[in-house]
Short mmCIF file of C-alpha atoms in Angstrom, two decimals:
data_model
loop_
_atom_site.label_atom_id
_atom_site.label_comp_id
_atom_site.label_asym_id
_atom_site.label_seq_id
_atom_site.Cartn_x
_atom_site.Cartn_y
_atom_site.Cartn_z
CA MET A 548 167.38 50.24 144.22
CA ALA A 549 168.55 48.93 147.61
CA ARG A 550 171.51 51.38 147.54
CA ILE A 551 169.24 54.32 146.69
CA TRP A 552 166.91 53.28 149.56
CA ILE A 553 169.82 53.18 152.05
CA ILE A 554 170.88 56.69 151.06
CA ALA A 555 167.25 57.89 151.21
CA LYS A 556 166.86 56.44 154.75
CA MET A 557 170.07 58.22 155.87
CA SER A 558 168.86 61.47 154.32
CA LEU A 559 165.43 61.04 155.94
CA LEU A 560 167.01 60.59 159.40
CA GLU A 561 169.33 63.56 158.87
CA ASN A 562 166.49 65.82 157.62
CA SER A 563 164.01 64.87 160.33
CA ARG A 564 166.52 65.94 162.96
CA LYS A 565 166.93 69.44 161.46
CA GLN A 566 165.45 72.34 163.34
CA VAL A 567 164.08 73.97 160.18
CA PHE A 568 161.84 70.93 159.62
CA HIS A 569 160.31 71.07 163.12
CA VAL A 570 159.91 74.86 163.12
CA LEU A 571 158.28 75.04 159.68
CA CYS A 572 155.91 72.13 160.47
CA LEU A 573 154.83 73.66 163.77
CA LEU A 574 154.42 77.12 162.21
CA MET A 575 152.20 75.80 159.40
CA LEU A 576 150.18 73.68 161.86
CA ALA A 577 149.68 76.76 164.01
CA VAL A 578 148.44 78.74 160.96
CA ILE A 579 146.07 75.90 160.00
CA ALA A 580 144.74 75.72 163.56
CA SER A 581 144.31 79.48 163.82
CA SER A 582 142.11 79.42 160.68
CA THR A 583 139.28 78.51 163.07
CA LEU A 584 139.37 82.12 164.31
CA LEU A 585 137.68 83.02 161.04
CA SER A 586 134.34 81.86 162.50
CA ILE A 587 133.11 85.46 162.60
CA PHE A 588 132.31 85.22 158.90
CA THR A 589 129.20 83.75 157.33
CA GLU A 590 129.41 80.00 156.85
CA GLY A 591 129.85 79.97 153.08
CA VAL A 592 132.79 82.38 153.13
CA GLN A 593 134.21 80.82 156.28
CA ILE A 594 134.65 77.39 154.65
CA LYS A 595 135.94 79.00 151.41
CA ILE A 596 138.55 81.02 153.34
CA LEU A 597 139.40 78.02 155.50
CA LYS A 598 140.04 75.80 152.47
CA ASP A 599 141.93 78.45 150.57
CA LEU A 600 144.15 79.35 153.52
CA CYS A 601 144.86 75.75 154.57
CA MET A 602 145.66 74.54 151.04
CA THR A 603 148.00 77.52 150.51
CA CYS A 604 149.61 76.75 153.87
CA ILE A 605 150.19 73.13 152.93
CA LEU A 606 151.61 74.14 149.52
CA PHE A 607 153.78 76.97 150.79
CA GLY A 608 154.95 75.02 153.84
CA GLY A 609 155.77 72.01 151.67
CA ALA A 610 157.62 74.17 149.14
CA ALA A 611 159.59 75.96 151.93
CA LEU A 612 160.51 72.60 153.47
CA ALA A 613 161.51 71.20 150.03
CA ILE A 614 163.74 74.25 149.34
CA ALA A 615 165.28 74.42 152.83
CA LEU A 616 166.02 70.67 153.02
CA GLY A 617 166.81 70.05 149.37
CA ALA A 618 169.24 72.99 149.18
CA THR A 619 171.37 71.79 152.10
CA GLY A 620 171.56 67.97 151.67
CA ILE A 621 174.31 67.53 149.11
CA PRO A 622 176.38 70.71 149.84
CA ASN A 623 176.51 69.80 153.56
CA ASP A 624 177.78 66.29 152.72
CA VAL A 625 180.44 67.77 150.42
CA GLU A 626 181.43 70.42 152.97
CA SER A 627 181.68 68.02 155.89
CA ARG A 628 183.30 65.39 153.63
CA THR A 629 180.86 62.70 154.67
CA ILE A 630 180.31 62.14 150.98
CA HIS A 631 183.75 60.52 150.58
CA PRO A 632 183.02 57.21 152.39
CA ILE A 633 179.72 57.02 150.42
CA VAL A 634 181.23 57.49 146.96
CA ALA A 635 184.10 55.19 147.90
CA ARG A 636 181.54 52.37 148.13
CA PRO A 637 179.91 50.82 145.04
CA VAL A 638 177.34 53.60 144.78
CA THR A 639 177.12 55.67 141.62
CA ARG A 640 176.75 59.44 141.82
CA ALA A 641 173.33 59.24 140.17
CA GLN A 642 172.17 56.75 142.87
CA TYR A 643 173.44 59.17 145.52
CA VAL A 644 171.57 62.14 144.01
CA VAL A 645 168.34 60.14 143.62
CA GLY A 646 168.70 58.77 147.17
CA LYS A 647 169.13 62.30 148.57
CA PHE A 648 166.06 63.44 146.57
CA LEU A 649 163.94 60.58 147.85
CA GLY A 650 164.99 61.14 151.47
CA THR A 651 164.14 64.81 151.24
CA LEU A 652 160.82 64.06 149.55
CA ILE A 653 159.81 61.54 152.19
CA THR A 654 160.64 64.07 154.97
CA VAL A 655 158.59 66.77 153.24
CA ALA A 656 155.73 64.29 152.65
CA MET A 657 155.70 63.57 156.42
CA GLY A 658 155.30 67.29 157.08
CA ILE A 659 152.56 67.65 154.41
CA GLY A 660 150.83 64.57 155.87
CA ALA A 661 150.66 66.16 159.33
CA MET A 662 149.32 69.42 157.89
CA SER A 663 146.73 67.53 155.74
CA ILE A 664 145.46 65.57 158.72
CA ALA A 665 144.97 68.80 160.65
CA PHE A 666 143.21 70.34 157.66
CA GLY A 667 140.98 67.27 157.13
CA MET A 668 139.95 67.35 160.79
CA LEU A 669 139.05 71.04 160.55
CA ILE A 670 136.95 70.45 157.46
CA TYR A 671 135.24 67.52 159.15
CA MET A 672 134.50 69.76 162.16
CA TYR A 673 132.80 72.39 159.98
CA GLN A 674 131.16 70.28 157.25
CA HIS A 675 130.51 67.05 159.24
CA THR A 676 131.54 65.08 156.17
CA PHE A 677 134.90 64.09 154.77
CA ASP A 678 135.71 65.78 151.48
CA SER A 679 137.21 62.99 149.33
CA PHE A 680 138.57 65.49 146.80
CA LEU A 681 140.81 66.82 149.56
CA LEU A 682 142.99 63.69 149.23
CA MET A 683 143.38 64.30 145.48
CA ALA A 684 144.23 67.97 146.01
CA VAL A 685 146.88 67.05 148.63
CA LEU A 686 148.36 64.32 146.32
CA PHE A 687 148.81 66.85 143.53
CA THR A 688 150.32 69.33 146.00
CA LEU A 689 152.77 66.58 146.93
CA LEU A 690 153.61 66.11 143.24
CA GLU A 691 154.27 69.87 142.94
CA VAL A 692 156.49 69.75 146.02
CA ALA A 693 158.33 66.71 144.58
CA LEU A 694 159.13 68.77 141.54
CA ILE A 695 160.43 71.66 143.68
CA THR A 696 162.52 69.17 145.71
CA ALA A 697 164.04 67.82 142.50
CA ILE A 698 164.89 71.35 141.31
CA ALA A 699 166.49 72.19 144.66
CA THR A 700 168.47 68.90 144.71
CA ALA A 701 169.67 69.41 141.11
CA ILE A 702 170.80 73.01 141.69
CA SER A 703 172.50 72.01 144.97
CA THR A 704 174.85 69.73 142.99
CA PHE A 705 176.70 72.84 141.73
CA ALA A 706 175.66 75.76 143.97
CA THR A 707 175.94 76.73 147.62
CA PRO A 708 172.87 76.34 149.87
CA ALA A 709 172.15 80.10 149.85
CA VAL A 710 172.32 80.39 146.05
CA THR A 711 170.26 77.17 145.66
CA THR A 712 167.56 78.57 147.99
CA VAL A 713 167.33 81.85 146.09
CA ILE A 714 167.30 80.25 142.59
CA THR A 715 164.76 77.57 143.53
CA PHE A 716 162.48 80.13 145.18
CA MET A 717 162.64 82.33 142.08
CA ILE A 718 161.88 79.32 139.84
CA TYR A 719 158.98 78.48 142.16
CA LEU A 720 157.54 81.96 141.90
CA ALA A 721 158.06 82.10 138.10
CA GLY A 722 156.44 78.65 137.79
CA THR A 723 153.28 79.85 139.47
CA ILE A 724 152.76 82.76 137.00
CA LYS A 725 154.10 80.99 133.95
CA ILE A 726 150.90 80.46 131.96
CA GLY A 727 149.42 83.89 132.64
CA TYR A 728 152.56 86.01 132.33
CA ILE A 729 155.08 84.27 130.09
CA GLY A 730 152.27 82.77 127.98
CA GLY A 731 151.03 86.32 127.41
CA LEU A 732 154.54 87.48 126.44
CA ILE A 733 154.74 84.71 123.78
CA GLU A 734 151.33 85.72 122.38
CA GLN A 735 152.30 89.39 122.23
CA SER A 736 155.85 89.05 120.82
CA THR A 737 156.09 89.57 117.06
CA ASN A 738 159.82 89.05 116.69
CA VAL A 739 160.76 85.42 115.89
CA LEU A 740 163.89 85.50 118.01
CA SER A 741 162.20 86.90 121.11
CA LYS A 742 159.29 84.50 120.62
CA GLY A 743 161.78 81.61 120.48
CA ILE A 744 163.54 82.78 123.66
CA PHE A 745 160.19 83.16 125.49
CA LEU A 746 159.11 79.70 124.28
CA LEU A 747 162.34 78.17 125.63
CA ILE A 748 161.91 79.91 129.00
CA TYR A 749 158.23 78.88 129.02
CA HIS A 750 159.02 75.18 128.55
CA ALA A 751 162.13 75.19 130.78
CA LEU A 752 160.18 76.62 133.72
CA PRO A 753 157.91 74.20 135.58
CA ASN A 754 154.20 74.74 135.11
CA LEU A 755 153.24 74.74 138.75
CA GLU A 756 149.79 76.15 138.29
CA CYS A 757 148.45 72.99 136.70
CA PHE A 758 148.94 71.15 140.02
CA ASN A 759 146.74 73.63 141.80
CA LEU A 760 143.37 71.94 142.48
CA LYS A 761 142.47 74.43 145.26
CA THR A 762 139.74 76.19 143.22
CA ALA A 763 138.18 72.83 142.33
CA LEU A 764 138.26 71.81 145.99
CA VAL A 765 136.67 75.10 147.17
CA HIS A 766 133.96 75.29 144.52
CA HIS A 767 133.40 71.51 144.03
CA ASP A 768 134.29 71.70 140.34
CA ALA A 769 134.58 68.47 138.39
CA ILE A 770 138.08 67.78 136.94
CA PRO A 771 138.34 65.20 134.13
CA ALA A 772 140.45 62.14 134.98
CA ALA A 773 142.31 62.49 131.65
CA TYR A 774 143.53 65.97 132.64
CA LEU A 775 144.66 64.72 136.08
CA GLY A 776 146.53 61.85 134.32
CA GLN A 777 148.32 64.29 131.99
CA VAL A 778 149.30 66.58 134.85
CA ALA A 779 150.61 63.65 136.89
CA THR A 780 152.67 62.40 133.90
CA TYR A 781 154.03 65.90 133.35
CA GLY A 782 155.08 66.19 137.00
CA ILE A 783 156.86 62.80 136.93
CA CYS A 784 158.55 63.61 133.61
CA TYR A 785 159.77 67.03 134.77
CA THR A 786 161.08 65.58 138.03
CA ALA A 787 162.92 62.85 136.08
CA PHE A 788 164.35 65.44 133.66
CA VAL A 789 165.68 67.67 136.43
CA LEU A 790 167.15 64.71 138.37
CA VAL A 791 168.84 63.25 135.27
CA ALA A 792 170.39 66.66 134.45
CA GLY A 793 171.49 67.15 138.11
CA ALA A 794 172.91 63.65 138.41
CA ALA A 795 174.76 63.99 135.08
CA TYR A 796 176.45 67.17 136.26
CA PHE A 797 177.27 65.73 139.67
CA ALA A 798 178.83 62.62 138.07
CA SER A 799 181.36 64.77 136.21
CA ARG A 800 182.16 66.96 139.24
CA GLU A 801 185.10 66.66 141.62
CA VAL A 802 183.96 66.33 145.24
CA MET B 97 197.86 48.00 124.37
CA VAL B 98 197.67 50.69 127.06
CA GLU B 99 196.90 53.29 124.44
CA THR B 100 194.04 51.11 123.00
CA ASN B 101 192.58 50.65 126.55
CA ARG B 102 192.75 54.42 127.21
CA GLN B 103 191.03 55.09 123.87
CA ASN B 104 188.34 52.48 124.69
CA ARG B 105 187.70 54.10 128.10
CA GLU B 106 187.48 57.56 126.53
CA GLY B 107 185.12 56.20 123.91
CA GLU B 108 182.89 54.67 126.60
CA THR B 109 182.91 57.98 128.56
CA VAL B 110 181.87 59.95 125.43
CA LYS B 111 179.19 57.30 124.73
CA GLY B 112 177.91 57.57 128.31
CA LYS B 113 177.77 61.36 128.05
CA LEU B 114 175.89 61.11 124.77
CA HIS B 115 173.43 58.71 126.35
CA ILE B 116 172.79 61.16 129.19
CA ILE B 117 172.37 64.11 126.76
CA ALA B 118 169.97 61.99 124.68
CA ALA B 119 168.00 61.08 127.81
CA VAL B 120 167.79 64.72 128.89
CA VAL B 121 166.68 65.85 125.39
CA ILE B 122 164.06 63.09 125.12
CA LEU B 123 162.70 63.86 128.58
CA PHE B 124 162.57 67.58 127.80
CA ALA B 125 160.77 66.99 124.48
CA GLY B 126 158.31 64.57 126.13
CA MET B 127 157.69 67.01 128.93
CA CYS B 128 156.94 69.85 126.46
CA ILE B 129 154.47 67.65 124.52
CA ILE B 130 152.68 66.51 127.69
CA GLU B 131 152.59 70.06 129.04
CA ASN B 132 151.07 71.48 125.85
CA SER B 133 148.49 68.71 125.83
CA ALA B 134 147.64 69.30 129.52
CA VAL B 135 147.29 73.08 128.98
CA ARG B 136 145.00 72.47 125.99
CA SER B 137 142.81 69.93 127.85
CA LYS B 138 142.53 72.08 130.99
CA PRO B 139 138.84 72.37 131.94
CA VAL B 140 137.48 75.76 130.84
CA ASP B 141 136.93 77.98 133.86
CA PRO B 142 134.58 80.91 133.20
CA ALA B 143 136.49 82.81 135.91
CA ASP B 144 139.74 82.74 133.93
CA ASN B 145 139.84 86.43 133.06
CA VAL B 146 142.49 88.56 131.42
CA SER B 147 143.13 91.04 134.32
CA SER B 148 146.83 91.62 134.85
CA VAL B 149 146.46 91.40 138.62
CA TYR B 150 144.94 87.91 138.18
CA LYS B 151 147.88 86.84 136.04
CA LEU B 152 150.62 88.37 138.18
CA VAL B 153 149.85 86.89 141.58
CA GLY B 154 149.58 83.32 140.32
CA GLU B 155 148.55 80.63 142.78
CA PHE B 156 148.30 83.07 145.68
CA ARG B 157 145.54 85.19 144.17
CA SER B 158 142.66 83.73 146.20
CA VAL B 159 144.62 84.15 149.47
CA PHE B 160 145.16 87.84 148.76
CA ALA B 161 141.44 88.12 147.93
CA ASN B 162 140.53 86.47 151.24
CA LEU B 163 142.82 88.79 153.20
CA LEU B 164 141.21 91.79 151.51
CA TRP B 165 137.78 90.39 152.41
CA ILE B 166 138.82 90.17 156.06
CA LYS B 167 139.83 93.84 155.85
CA VAL B 168 136.48 94.71 154.19
CA ASP B 169 134.71 92.98 157.08
CA CYS B 170 136.64 95.16 159.62
CA TYR B 171 135.78 98.38 157.73
CA HIS B 172 132.15 97.27 157.37
CA HIS B 173 131.75 96.77 161.13
CA GLU B 174 133.43 100.13 161.85
CA PHE B 175 131.02 101.80 159.40
CA ILE B 176 127.77 100.32 160.67
CA GLN B 177 128.50 101.65 164.15
CA ASN B 178 127.74 105.13 162.78
CA ASP B 179 125.40 104.40 159.86
CA PRO B 180 123.25 101.22 159.88
CA ASP B 181 122.76 101.40 156.11
CA TRP B 182 125.93 99.65 154.96
CA THR B 183 125.22 100.34 151.26
CA HIS B 184 126.34 103.96 151.91
CA ASN B 185 129.87 102.70 152.57
CA LYS B 186 130.96 103.64 149.06
CA ASP B 187 134.66 103.57 149.88
CA LEU B 188 134.57 99.77 149.92
CA LEU B 189 133.79 99.55 146.19
CA GLY B 190 137.46 99.74 145.20
CA LEU B 191 138.24 96.84 147.53
CA PHE B 192 135.38 94.80 146.12
CA LYS B 193 136.63 95.34 142.60
CA MET B 194 140.20 94.37 143.63
CA ILE B 195 138.84 91.19 145.35
CA THR B 196 136.88 90.14 142.27
CA ALA B 197 139.84 90.89 140.00
CA LEU B 198 141.98 88.59 142.16
CA ASP B 199 139.34 85.93 142.65
CA PRO B 200 136.45 86.09 140.15
CA ARG B 201 134.77 83.18 142.01
CA PHE B 202 134.26 85.40 145.09
CA VAL B 203 130.46 85.60 144.82
CA GLU B 204 129.97 87.51 148.11
CA ALA B 205 132.17 90.39 146.90
CA TYR B 206 130.22 90.64 143.63
CA SER B 207 126.87 90.64 145.45
CA THR B 208 127.91 93.17 148.10
CA GLY B 209 129.54 95.41 145.48
CA THR B 210 126.38 95.32 143.37
CA TYR B 211 124.27 96.33 146.41
CA VAL B 212 126.62 99.29 147.03
CA LEU B 213 126.37 100.42 143.41
CA MET B 214 122.60 99.80 143.34
CA ASP B 215 121.49 101.29 146.62
CA GLY B 216 124.48 103.42 147.68
CA TYR B 217 125.50 105.08 144.40
CA LYS B 218 121.99 104.61 142.84
CA ASP B 219 123.86 103.80 139.62
CA LEU B 220 121.82 100.98 138.11
CA PRO B 221 123.73 100.61 134.79
CA LYS B 222 127.03 100.22 136.67
CA ALA B 223 125.44 97.81 139.14
CA LEU B 224 124.04 95.75 136.31
CA ALA B 225 127.43 95.71 134.47
CA TYR B 226 129.23 94.56 137.67
CA LEU B 227 126.61 91.90 138.30
CA ARG B 228 126.84 90.62 134.75
CA GLU B 229 130.64 90.32 135.18
CA GLY B 230 129.97 88.26 138.28
CA LEU B 231 127.38 86.11 136.51
CA ALA B 232 129.79 85.46 133.64
CA ALA B 233 132.36 84.07 136.09
CA ASN B 234 129.76 82.30 138.30
CA PRO B 235 126.85 81.30 136.12
CA ARG B 236 125.58 78.74 138.64
CA SER B 237 125.58 81.03 141.67
CA TYR B 238 122.23 81.20 143.50
CA GLU B 239 123.02 84.55 145.14
CA LEU B 240 123.94 86.35 141.92
CA ASN B 241 120.96 84.99 139.96
CA GLU B 242 118.62 85.99 142.81
CA LEU B 243 120.21 89.46 142.91
CA ALA B 244 119.84 89.83 139.09
CA THR B 245 116.14 88.93 139.54
CA VAL B 246 115.71 91.65 142.16
CA LEU B 247 117.60 94.19 140.05
CA TYR B 248 115.62 93.56 136.90
CA ALA B 249 112.20 93.11 138.47
CA GLY B 250 112.40 95.43 141.48
CA LYS B 251 114.65 98.25 140.29
CA LEU B 252 114.47 98.29 136.50
CA HIS B 253 110.79 97.11 136.32
CA GLN B 254 111.58 94.55 133.62
CA PRO B 255 110.02 91.33 135.03
CA SER B 256 110.20 89.53 131.67
CA ARG B 257 114.00 89.87 131.70
CA ALA B 258 114.12 88.80 135.36
CA LEU B 259 112.27 85.54 134.67
CA ALA B 260 115.27 83.58 133.30
CA TYR B 261 117.40 84.61 136.34
CA ALA B 262 114.58 83.71 138.77
CA LYS B 263 114.27 80.24 137.18
CA ARG B 264 118.05 79.74 137.33
CA ALA B 265 118.12 80.86 140.98
CA VAL B 266 115.56 78.12 141.82
CA ALA B 267 117.66 75.54 139.94
CA CYS B 268 120.96 76.64 141.63
CA ALA B 269 119.68 76.99 145.22
CA GLY B 270 121.77 74.72 147.39
CA ASP B 271 119.37 74.15 150.29
CA ASP B 272 115.61 74.17 151.05
CA TYR B 273 115.71 77.59 152.73
CA ASN B 274 117.25 79.31 149.70
CA ARG B 275 115.09 77.29 147.32
CA GLY B 276 111.98 78.53 149.21
CA ILE B 277 113.12 82.16 148.81
CA ALA B 278 113.93 81.62 145.13
CA LYS B 279 110.52 80.02 144.48
CA ARG B 280 108.71 82.91 146.19
CA THR B 281 110.72 85.40 144.05
CA LEU B 282 109.86 83.41 140.93
CA ARG B 283 106.15 83.48 141.79
CA SER B 284 106.35 87.28 142.34
CA VAL B 285 108.10 87.75 138.98
CA GLU B 286 105.45 85.61 137.24
CA ARG B 287 102.69 87.64 138.88
CA MET B 288 104.37 90.88 137.77
CA ILE B 289 104.54 89.56 134.18
CA ARG B 290 100.84 88.61 134.30
CA GLU B 291 99.92 92.05 135.66
CA GLU B 292 102.09 93.73 133.00
CA ASN B 293 100.47 91.68 130.21
CA ALA B 294 96.96 92.42 131.62
CA ALA B 295 97.75 96.18 131.67
CA LYS B 296 99.01 95.99 128.07
CA ASN B 297 95.90 94.11 126.94
CA SER B 298 93.59 96.59 128.64
CA ARG B 299 95.45 99.48 126.94
CA HIS B 300 95.11 97.74 123.56
CA SER B 301 91.36 96.97 124.09
CA ARG B 302 90.78 100.62 124.99
#
């Protein structure tokens, strides 16, 4: 664990110095701050739009950070050969991959934290109360971003940063429409073979929509604790699955 | 000896690979089971409709709906500079329908669209159908229940059908101001029902 933490700290330092991290954080903070310009609308719609826009900003900003940082971590180390002194030490490849993932995740969590504080302050300014469900919604957004970070890290073990970015972004988009679109394809298909292929794609793709608590936050809907528990377990399981697969491939690869 | 060691090492490598494959398969199976269970236990949302637009835009649907609403607001202000009766702005109806297809919880779009159909187009059946769609997705909305009361009692002259909506509007009103309006509407509906019954009784007695 100590070795993983050392690699994570190195990765955190490296990522927090990258320009893309600062630019994306500032851009998303600017969008969140500019949401106040929506004050021309009636109050009910204004708060709805504010919450919708800010939560999407946090999610999209977090996902963009996760893809940008996760896609470059390992390939940059391999390219610049800084990986050689690391793997020459008593550190397994799996520990290296998990350390890189954790470092990237902590960096992204810092960005999400800053955006969430700005969002919480805006909500307090308008509602004069702190919405406790906001914390829950942000935590589940972080879990979704952790999953995207794991996918980007796993793909980066065998692909270039550009290819990793494109594939992860496509998986992210497909994951957001999975239930509605691919679920519908499974229901409609009559052929056993095509149904089997769709089922495999359905389960292989991450179900990102279940982490979305934005509607519940906007409309104050009650969400059962059991459902939240299942979603959290699913997120952790998927992240572990992707990381194990990525680490297994990286362990057998020449660097 | 060397050959035995090499064979042992190869055996361990194969064993390690098998362990990893087993771990991946177990995690994948566990993940599928948990996912199916989470999808089944997802709280039922009356707004989960079957429109293809709703399905295709995924998590970003409400943001697109909000951006369209901002556009609607711009067009609305341009329109009322020439004609103060905004219900005559019939061109906005398509946008309202797109907004509610993207975000069925957008109560304001449903209520404004219903007003355009009701007062602009003077098409009460279509207004009622659109309002019912909104009420199906937002059964606890004060605005839509109040509007249904006005439509049934004021436009269709069916106060007995408006009564249930008027009572629900009182129950769903979020603040004292709206509750006061809803209570006054309920009293009016009850008075209309009494007058209607009295008229029926007088007809029967004659």
